[in-house]
Each structure stands twice: as C-alpha cells, then as structure tokens.
Amino acid sequence: MAAATVKPTFCRGDHTLTVSVELFATNRRRLCERLRAKKDVPKGAIVLLQGGEQKQRYCSDTDEVFRQESYFHWTFGVTESEFYGAIDVDSGKAILFPPKLPDAYAVWMGKLHPETHFKEKYGSDEVYWACDIKQVLKDKNPSVLLLLKGVNTDSGHTCRAAAFDGIHEFKTDYELLHPEIMECRVIKTPQELEVMRYVNKISSDAHKEIMCKIKPGDKEYQMESLFQYYCYVNGGCRHVSYTCVCGSGENSAVLHYGHAGAPNDKTIQDGDMCLFDMGRSEERRVGKECRSRWSPYH
C-alpha cells in the first residue's frame, strides 16, 4: 500500500496552532470554481498575482519588517517577498515564481534555497525562478492572463496588478478577477475560521493579562508592550493588525489614538476609564486581521 502524502504545515512551536498549506489550496480551488462558472472566462485562462516587495525605510538601507500582500497571501500562503504566483484556472494547478537571489544574499540573509524547497514548503505544483516567468508563461500559452486590479472599498486604494518585462506580449484582463477573489475572501472556510478563532483567543487572553496587571501610574505604552509580548510569546503572532490604541482618560475618546503624534504615552491615573483597542494577526496563517477590545473602569 502506498504511503499517504503528508501535506506541508506551518507552526511556530508546539504551543501554537499548526496550519496546513491545504488552507491555501482550498482557497485556490474555490477561486477557480467561481472563475470557471463565469461565461466571460475562456478556457486556458491563467490567474497571475504579484506578491509584495521588500522596502527600505526611506533613503536608508534598513529593511522594514515585511508583510505579504493580502491577496497573494490568501492565495498561496507565501511569506517571502518578490514572488509571483499563477493558477491554471482549468486544472487548478498552482505555479510559484520565487526570486533567484545572488550568491551575496547568503552572507547577509542566510541559506539560498533551490526551487524544490519552495515546492515542498508551499505545496505548489510547479516552481520556476521569477526571472523565467515570461518564457514559462509563453510555453503554457494562456488564452488570457487574469490580473488583479480593483478598489479596496475601505481605503479607496487600488490593487496593483502583476507586471513583468514582456507582459504586453500576452492577452490580459483587469476586470474579471477582482470581484471573484474578493468575494472568496469575504466568505471564510472552516480552516480560516479555525485560525481566526485562534488569533482572537490569543488577543483576548492578552487583554485579560493586561486587566490583571494594569495599575495607576503605569504608562499606556507599557500596556501596549505587554499585549505584544504576550501574543508573540504565547501565540507566535508576530504582527499587530493595526496600530495599538491604548487610550486612558480623555484619550479613550480618540478613535485612532496611538499614532506618532500621540504614541500611547500618557500616565494612567486612578479612576481613568481605559479603552484598549489592540489585535494581533498571524499573516502566514490566514492574512485576515483579527481584533479584540475592552473598556474597563479603574
């Protein structure tokens, strides 16, 4: 009897949630099903997405902490920057295009991995270097490349469509993909719900930890740091979903308190009402911001 294939998983430790890459494979299947049901999507179509790029802080050489572009993460679960990803709509097969890094990268950033590493890590059907994307897609001869372009109704910003040298040689469509993938992200799968419950549980436990530790004379930022510490140490959640709001007294009425001009720096007084709006996210897991909040009286 043939041994069962073990799907790759992601886990930050035995005390944290283990998530299978099947979560992202399920997302891709749902997307392809929606696209195949649309009469405007021809046979032979390929979805092409471009992942996020590593950015430096202004004119310095200091890297900002990278967070993956949300649609790309939802589709492929990739944590690294400079990737492309494609899906054959007819078959549902996934193709990843990681960057081919120079040898000098190893000195600064660590081991250079072959294509097979990313195929195994993310459960992708095929992997090619990003520098070869034009030739790979030409060989596959897609009827059309479905590219992501649409407006985020919360921010008013427009998604950036994938681009590479030579894309003008392909037939492209900028309208069909966005409404379908957006609808897929709105309706959560059981796997996604499990992750959201986990991250919300960690965030809620961190708020309860603050309730137990807070006292008059503390700084608001000390409660922010306690929240971040608890979530990372106990839940493996590296990122916050948004800037932490740790408002005490009159600051609790400021919706987006905690910004650079008011960085959670007030001393908490006896009798202050506190409104702490903080949530943790685990981008590698689901790419969905999860938040919890509380308004205790002291």
mmCIF file of C-alpha atoms in Angstrom, residues 9-13 15-20 23-24 27 65-70 73-74 77-80 122 185 188 191-203 227-242 278-291:
data_model
loop_
_atom_site.group_PDB
_atom_site.id
_atom_site.type_symbol
_atom_site.label_atom_id
_atom_site.label_comp_id
_atom_site.label_asym_id
_atom_site.label_seq_id
_atom_site.Cartn_x
_atom_site.Cartn_y
_atom_site.Cartn_z
ATOM 1 C CA THR A 9 2.333 22.620 7.588
ATOM 2 C CA PHE A 10 3.293 25.817 9.343
ATOM 3 C CA CYS A 11 3.816 26.042 13.104
ATOM 4 C CA ARG A 12 5.787 28.376 15.397
ATOM 5 C CA GLY A 13 6.040 25.828 18.200
ATOM 6 C CA HIS A 15 2.188 25.653 21.979
ATOM 7 C CA THR A 16 0.870 27.327 18.803
ATOM 8 C CA LEU A 17 -1.595 26.363 16.102
ATOM 9 C CA THR A 18 -0.440 24.089 13.285
ATOM 10 C CA VAL A 19 -1.842 25.103 9.905
ATOM 11 C CA SER A 20 -1.705 23.015 6.749
ATOM 12 C CA LEU A 23 -5.896 26.017 3.670
ATOM 13 C CA PHE A 24 -4.466 27.911 0.707
ATOM 14 C CA ASN A 27 -8.777 28.954 -1.392
ATOM 15 C CA VAL A 65 9.545 44.195 8.577
ATOM 16 C CA PHE A 66 7.994 42.547 5.543
ATOM 17 C CA ARG A 67 4.308 41.684 5.398
ATOM 18 C CA GLN A 68 2.889 39.873 2.409
ATOM 19 C CA GLU A 69 0.315 41.461 0.104
ATOM 20 C CA SER A 70 -3.033 40.176 1.365
ATOM 21 C CA HIS A 73 -1.016 35.535 0.829
ATOM 22 C CA TRP A 74 -4.649 34.371 0.748
ATOM 23 C CA GLY A 77 0.427 31.410 1.797
ATOM 24 C CA VAL A 78 3.882 32.660 0.812
ATOM 25 C CA THR A 79 5.727 34.681 3.467
ATOM 26 C CA GLU A 80 8.759 35.825 1.439
ATOM 27 C CA TYR A 122 4.092 25.626 -0.059
ATOM 28 C CA ARG A 185 -12.106 36.286 0.804
ATOM 29 C CA LYS A 188 -14.402 32.145 5.221
ATOM 30 C CA GLN A 191 -9.827 26.240 8.056
ATOM 31 C CA GLU A 192 -9.762 30.028 8.038
ATOM 32 C CA LEU A 193 -12.329 30.247 10.823
ATOM 33 C CA GLU A 194 -10.174 27.967 12.969
ATOM 34 C CA VAL A 195 -7.215 30.302 12.535
ATOM 35 C CA MET A 196 -9.293 33.395 13.217
ATOM 36 C CA ARG A 197 -10.628 31.846 16.432
ATOM 37 C CA TYR A 198 -7.083 31.006 17.482
ATOM 38 C CA VAL A 199 -5.738 34.512 16.891
ATOM 39 C CA ASN A 200 -8.758 36.080 18.577
ATOM 40 C CA LYS A 201 -8.251 33.766 21.571
ATOM 41 C CA ILE A 202 -4.612 34.841 21.883
ATOM 42 C CA SER A 203 -5.585 38.515 21.573
ATOM 43 C CA PHE A 227 -0.028 42.988 24.799
ATOM 44 C CA GLN A 228 2.574 42.491 22.078
ATOM 45 C CA TYR A 229 4.830 40.433 24.336
ATOM 46 C CA TYR A 230 2.028 38.132 25.433
ATOM 47 C CA CYS A 231 0.785 37.462 21.889
ATOM 48 C CA TYR A 232 4.221 36.726 20.471
ATOM 49 C CA VAL A 233 5.486 34.608 23.364
ATOM 50 C CA ASN A 234 2.311 32.606 23.910
ATOM 51 C CA GLY A 235 0.789 32.592 20.426
ATOM 52 C CA GLY A 236 3.648 33.026 17.976
ATOM 53 C CA CYS A 237 1.833 36.048 16.494
ATOM 54 C CA ARG A 238 4.494 38.459 15.271
ATOM 55 C CA HIS A 239 2.392 41.259 13.811
ATOM 56 C CA VAL A 240 -0.299 43.591 15.097
ATOM 57 C CA SER A 241 -3.343 44.068 12.871
ATOM 58 C CA TYR A 242 -3.193 47.845 13.216
ATOM 59 C CA MET A 278 -5.469 46.075 20.067
ATOM 60 C CA GLY A 279 -5.476 42.991 17.880
ATOM 61 C CA ARG A 280 -2.882 40.528 16.728
ATOM 62 C CA SER A 281 -2.648 38.948 13.310
ATOM 63 C CA GLU A 282 -0.731 35.961 12.028
ATOM 64 C CA GLU A 283 -0.122 36.771 8.398
ATOM 65 C CA ARG A 284 1.396 33.436 7.444
ATOM 66 C CA ARG A 285 -1.739 31.717 8.624
ATOM 67 C CA VAL A 286 -4.697 33.483 7.156
ATOM 68 C CA GLY A 287 -3.967 37.057 6.143
ATOM 69 C CA LYS A 288 -7.029 38.343 7.982
ATOM 70 C CA GLU A 289 -6.821 40.976 10.685
ATOM 71 C CA CYS A 290 -8.374 39.816 13.965
ATOM 72 C CA ARG A 291 -9.041 42.261 16.763
#
